[in-house]
Coordinates of N, CA and C in Angstrom, one line a residue:
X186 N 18.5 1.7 -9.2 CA 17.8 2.5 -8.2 C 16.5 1.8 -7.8
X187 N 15.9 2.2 -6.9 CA 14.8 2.0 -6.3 C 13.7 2.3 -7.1
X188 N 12.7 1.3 -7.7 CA 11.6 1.6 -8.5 C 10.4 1.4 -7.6
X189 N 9.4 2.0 -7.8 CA 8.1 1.4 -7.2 C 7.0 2.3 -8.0
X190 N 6.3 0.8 -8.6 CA 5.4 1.1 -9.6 C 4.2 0.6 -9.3
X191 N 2.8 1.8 -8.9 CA 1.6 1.1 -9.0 C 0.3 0.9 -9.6
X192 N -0.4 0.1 -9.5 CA -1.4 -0.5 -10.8 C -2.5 -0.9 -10.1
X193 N -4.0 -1.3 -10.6 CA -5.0 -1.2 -9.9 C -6.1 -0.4 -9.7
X194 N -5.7 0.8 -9.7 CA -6.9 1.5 -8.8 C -7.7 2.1 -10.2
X195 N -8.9 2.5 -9.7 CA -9.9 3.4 -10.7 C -11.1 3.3 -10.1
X196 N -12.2 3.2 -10.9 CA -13.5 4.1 -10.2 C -14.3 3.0 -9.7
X197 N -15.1 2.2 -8.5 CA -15.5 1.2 -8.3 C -16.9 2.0 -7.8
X198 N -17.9 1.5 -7.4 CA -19.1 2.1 -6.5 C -19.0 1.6 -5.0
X199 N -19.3 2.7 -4.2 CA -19.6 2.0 -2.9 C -19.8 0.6 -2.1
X200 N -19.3 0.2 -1.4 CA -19.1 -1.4 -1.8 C -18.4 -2.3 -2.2
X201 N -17.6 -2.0 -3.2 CA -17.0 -2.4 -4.2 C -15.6 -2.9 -3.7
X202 N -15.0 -3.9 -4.9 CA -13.6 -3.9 -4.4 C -12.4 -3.7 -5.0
X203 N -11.3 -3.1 -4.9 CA -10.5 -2.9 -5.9 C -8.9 -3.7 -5.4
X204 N -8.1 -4.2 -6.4 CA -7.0 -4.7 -5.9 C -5.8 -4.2 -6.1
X205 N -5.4 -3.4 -5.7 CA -3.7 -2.9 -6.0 C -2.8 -3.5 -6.1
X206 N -1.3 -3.2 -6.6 CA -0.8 -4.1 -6.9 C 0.8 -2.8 -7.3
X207 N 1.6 -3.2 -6.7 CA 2.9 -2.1 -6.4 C 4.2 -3.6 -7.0
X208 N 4.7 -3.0 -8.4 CA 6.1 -3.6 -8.8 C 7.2 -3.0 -8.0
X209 N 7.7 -3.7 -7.5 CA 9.4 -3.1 -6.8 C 10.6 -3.6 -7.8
X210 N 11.3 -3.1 -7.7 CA 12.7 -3.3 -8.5 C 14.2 -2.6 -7.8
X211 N 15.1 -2.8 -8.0 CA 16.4 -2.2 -7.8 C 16.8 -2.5 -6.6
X212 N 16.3 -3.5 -5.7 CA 17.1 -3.6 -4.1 C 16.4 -5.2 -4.1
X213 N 17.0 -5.6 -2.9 CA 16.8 -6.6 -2.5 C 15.1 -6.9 -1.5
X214 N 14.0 -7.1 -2.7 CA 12.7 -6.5 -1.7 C 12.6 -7.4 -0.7
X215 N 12.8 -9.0 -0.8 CA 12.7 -9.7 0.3 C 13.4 -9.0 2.2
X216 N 14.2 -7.7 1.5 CA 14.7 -7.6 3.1 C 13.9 -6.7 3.5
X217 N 12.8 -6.0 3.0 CA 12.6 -4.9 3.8 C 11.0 -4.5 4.0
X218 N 10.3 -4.5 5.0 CA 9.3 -4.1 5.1 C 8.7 -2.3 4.0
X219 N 7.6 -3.3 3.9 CA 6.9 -2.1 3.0 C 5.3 -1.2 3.5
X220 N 4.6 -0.6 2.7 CA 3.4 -0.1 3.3 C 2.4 0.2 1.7
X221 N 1.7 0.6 2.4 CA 0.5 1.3 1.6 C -0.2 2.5 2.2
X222 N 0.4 3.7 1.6 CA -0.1 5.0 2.0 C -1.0 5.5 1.0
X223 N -1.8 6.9 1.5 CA -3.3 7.1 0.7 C -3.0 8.8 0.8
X224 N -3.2 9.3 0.2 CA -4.0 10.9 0.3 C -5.2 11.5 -0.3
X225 N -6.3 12.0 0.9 CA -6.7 12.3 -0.1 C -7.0 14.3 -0.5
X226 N -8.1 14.8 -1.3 CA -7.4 15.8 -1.4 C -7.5 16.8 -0.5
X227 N -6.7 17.8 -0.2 CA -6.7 18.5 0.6 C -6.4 18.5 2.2
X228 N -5.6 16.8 2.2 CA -5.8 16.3 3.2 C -4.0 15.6 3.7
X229 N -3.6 15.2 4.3 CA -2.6 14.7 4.7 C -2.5 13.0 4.2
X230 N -1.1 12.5 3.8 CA -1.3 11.7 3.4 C -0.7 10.8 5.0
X231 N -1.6 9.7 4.3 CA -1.9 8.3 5.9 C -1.3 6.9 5.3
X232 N -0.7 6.6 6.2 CA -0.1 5.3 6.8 C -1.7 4.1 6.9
X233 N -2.1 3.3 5.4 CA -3.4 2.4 6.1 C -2.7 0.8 6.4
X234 N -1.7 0.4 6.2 CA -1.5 -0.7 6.1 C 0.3 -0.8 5.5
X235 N 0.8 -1.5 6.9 CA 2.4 -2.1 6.3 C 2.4 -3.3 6.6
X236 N 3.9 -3.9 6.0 CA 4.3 -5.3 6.3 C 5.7 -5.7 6.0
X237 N 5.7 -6.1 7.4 CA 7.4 -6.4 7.6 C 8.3 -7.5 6.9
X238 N 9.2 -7.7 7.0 CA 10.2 -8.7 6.1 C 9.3 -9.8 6.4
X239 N 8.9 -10.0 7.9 CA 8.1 -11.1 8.6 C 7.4 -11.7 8.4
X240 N 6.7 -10.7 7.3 CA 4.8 -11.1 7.6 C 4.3 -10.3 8.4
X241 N 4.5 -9.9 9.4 CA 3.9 -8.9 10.1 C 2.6 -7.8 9.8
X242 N 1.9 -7.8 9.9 CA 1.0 -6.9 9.0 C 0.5 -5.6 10.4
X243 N -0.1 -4.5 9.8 CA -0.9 -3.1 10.5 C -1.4 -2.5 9.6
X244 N -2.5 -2.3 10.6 CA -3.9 -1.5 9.7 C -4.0 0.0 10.3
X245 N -4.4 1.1 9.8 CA -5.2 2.0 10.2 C -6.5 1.3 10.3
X246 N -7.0 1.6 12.0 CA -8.3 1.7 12.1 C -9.3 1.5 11.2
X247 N -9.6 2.5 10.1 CA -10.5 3.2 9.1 C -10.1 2.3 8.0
X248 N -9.7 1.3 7.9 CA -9.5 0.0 7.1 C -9.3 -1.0 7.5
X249 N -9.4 -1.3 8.8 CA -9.1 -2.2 9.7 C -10.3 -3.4 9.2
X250 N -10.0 -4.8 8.8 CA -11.3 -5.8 8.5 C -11.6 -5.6 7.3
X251 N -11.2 -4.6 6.3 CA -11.9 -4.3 4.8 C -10.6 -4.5 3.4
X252 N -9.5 -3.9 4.3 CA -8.6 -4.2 3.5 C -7.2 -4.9 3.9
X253 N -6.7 -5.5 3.0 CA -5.7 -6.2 3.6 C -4.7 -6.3 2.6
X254 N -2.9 -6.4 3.2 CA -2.2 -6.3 2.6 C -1.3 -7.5 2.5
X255 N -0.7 -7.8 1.3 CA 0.1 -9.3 0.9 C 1.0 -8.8 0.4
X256 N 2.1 -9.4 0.5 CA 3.6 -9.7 -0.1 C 3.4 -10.6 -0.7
X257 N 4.3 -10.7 -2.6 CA 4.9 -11.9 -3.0 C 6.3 -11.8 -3.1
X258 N 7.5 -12.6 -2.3 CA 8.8 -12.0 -2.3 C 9.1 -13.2 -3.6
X259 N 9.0 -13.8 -4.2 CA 9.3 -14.2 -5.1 C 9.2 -13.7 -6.6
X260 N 8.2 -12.3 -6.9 CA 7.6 -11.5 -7.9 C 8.1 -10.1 -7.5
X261 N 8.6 -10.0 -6.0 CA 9.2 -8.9 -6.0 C 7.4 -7.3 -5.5
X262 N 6.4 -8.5 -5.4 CA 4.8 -8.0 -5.6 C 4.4 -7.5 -3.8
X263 N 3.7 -6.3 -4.1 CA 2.9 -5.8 -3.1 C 1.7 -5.5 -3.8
X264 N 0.7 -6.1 -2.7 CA -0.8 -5.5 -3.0 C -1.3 -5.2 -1.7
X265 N -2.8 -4.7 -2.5 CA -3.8 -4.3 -1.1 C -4.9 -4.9 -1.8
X266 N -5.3 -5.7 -0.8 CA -7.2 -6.0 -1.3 C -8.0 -5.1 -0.5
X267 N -9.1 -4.7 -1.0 CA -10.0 -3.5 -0.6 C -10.7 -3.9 -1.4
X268 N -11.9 -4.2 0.3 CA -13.5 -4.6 -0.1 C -14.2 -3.9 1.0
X269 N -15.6 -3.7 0.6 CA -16.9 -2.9 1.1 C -16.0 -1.4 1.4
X270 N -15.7 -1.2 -0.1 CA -15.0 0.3 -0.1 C -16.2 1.6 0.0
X271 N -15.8 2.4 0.6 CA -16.5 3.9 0.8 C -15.9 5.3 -0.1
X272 N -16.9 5.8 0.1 CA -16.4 6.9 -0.9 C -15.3 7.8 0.0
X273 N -15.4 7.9 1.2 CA -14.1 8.5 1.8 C -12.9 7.6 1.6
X274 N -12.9 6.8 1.1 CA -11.8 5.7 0.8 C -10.9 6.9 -0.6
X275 N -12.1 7.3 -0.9 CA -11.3 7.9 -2.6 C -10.0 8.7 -1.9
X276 N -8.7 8.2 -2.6 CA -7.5 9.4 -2.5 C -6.2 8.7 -3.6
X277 N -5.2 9.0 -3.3 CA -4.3 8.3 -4.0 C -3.5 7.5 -3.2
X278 N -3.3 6.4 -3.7 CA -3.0 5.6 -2.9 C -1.4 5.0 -3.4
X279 N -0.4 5.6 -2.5 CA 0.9 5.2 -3.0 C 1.7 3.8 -2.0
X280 N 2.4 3.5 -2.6 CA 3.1 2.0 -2.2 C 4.6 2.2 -2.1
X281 N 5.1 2.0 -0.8 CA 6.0 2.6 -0.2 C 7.5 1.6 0.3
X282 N 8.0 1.4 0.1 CA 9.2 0.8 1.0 C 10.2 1.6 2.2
X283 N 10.1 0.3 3.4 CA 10.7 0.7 4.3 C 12.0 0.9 4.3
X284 N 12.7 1.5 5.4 CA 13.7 1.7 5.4 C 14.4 0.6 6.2
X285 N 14.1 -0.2 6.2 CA 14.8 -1.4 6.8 C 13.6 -2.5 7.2
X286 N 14.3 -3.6 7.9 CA 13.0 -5.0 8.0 C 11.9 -4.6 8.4
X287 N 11.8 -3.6 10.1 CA 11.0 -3.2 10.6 C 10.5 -2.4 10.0
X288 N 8.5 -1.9 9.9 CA 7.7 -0.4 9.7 C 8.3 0.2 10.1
X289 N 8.8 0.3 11.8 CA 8.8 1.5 13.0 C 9.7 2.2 12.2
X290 N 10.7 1.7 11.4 CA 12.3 3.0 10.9 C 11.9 3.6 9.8
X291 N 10.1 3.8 9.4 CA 9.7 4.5 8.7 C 10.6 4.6 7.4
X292 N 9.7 4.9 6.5 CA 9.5 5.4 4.7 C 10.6 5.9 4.4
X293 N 11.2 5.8 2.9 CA 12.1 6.6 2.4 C 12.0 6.4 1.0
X294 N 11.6 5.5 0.1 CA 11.1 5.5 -0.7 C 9.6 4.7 -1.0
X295 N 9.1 5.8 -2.6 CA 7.3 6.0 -3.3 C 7.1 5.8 -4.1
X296 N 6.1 5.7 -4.4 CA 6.0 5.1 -5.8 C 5.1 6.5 -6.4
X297 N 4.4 6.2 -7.9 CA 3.9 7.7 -8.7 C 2.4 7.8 -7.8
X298 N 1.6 6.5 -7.3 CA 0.7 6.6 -6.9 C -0.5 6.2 -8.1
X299 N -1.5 5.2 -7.6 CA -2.4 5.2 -8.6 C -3.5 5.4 -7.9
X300 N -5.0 6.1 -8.8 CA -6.3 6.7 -7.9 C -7.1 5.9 -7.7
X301 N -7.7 5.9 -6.6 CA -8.8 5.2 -6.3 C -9.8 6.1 -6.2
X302 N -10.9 5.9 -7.0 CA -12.4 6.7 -6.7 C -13.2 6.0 -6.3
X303 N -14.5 6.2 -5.0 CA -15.3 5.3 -4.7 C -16.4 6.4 -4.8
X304 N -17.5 6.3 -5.6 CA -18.8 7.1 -5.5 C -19.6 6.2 -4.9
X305 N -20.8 7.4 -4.1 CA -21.9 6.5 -3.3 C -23.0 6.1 -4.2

């Protein structure tokens, strides 16, 4: 079955940079576009960055220039680099696979989610 495991996050200061890093397992990851979603509390969780079988990449705005997202289809590896992080950055940040090549056919499987905290 579909695994998705993530690693990385914890407490950085304002500024700062932290690298994630999402293990996939049980399907073929080279076919399918993936993402990097966040929540934080009390809040709705957000769509900040996907990437298609392609290379393709999309930012949310509000991470747009700071963070960025890579594939390794050979490791089966998804990360996010995130630099000049803010403290509204703090939420949980889960690592997602698409439902096919393209983002647009949206999510269907999550991973447990690891925390990111950014104090000012």
């Amino acid at each position: 079955q579909v695994q998705l495991v993530e690693s990385g996050g914890g407490s950085v200061q304002s500024g700062g940079s932290l690298r994630l890093s999402c293990a996939a397992s049980g399907y073929t990851y080279s076919n399918y576009c993936m993402g990097w979603f966040r929540q934080a509390s009390g809040k709705d969780r957000e769509s900040i960055a996907t990437i298609n079988r392609y290379g393709g990449t999309g930012y949310a705005d509000s991470v747009k220039g700071r963070f960025t997202i890579s594939r390794d289809n050979a490791k089966n590896m998804l990360y996010l680099q995130m630099n000049s992080l803010k403290p509204e950055d703090t939420a949980m940040y889960y690592c997602a696979r698409g439902r096919g090549a393209y983002c647009v056919q949206g999510f269907g499987d999550w991973g447990q989610g690891t925390q990111v905290t950014v104090s000012s």
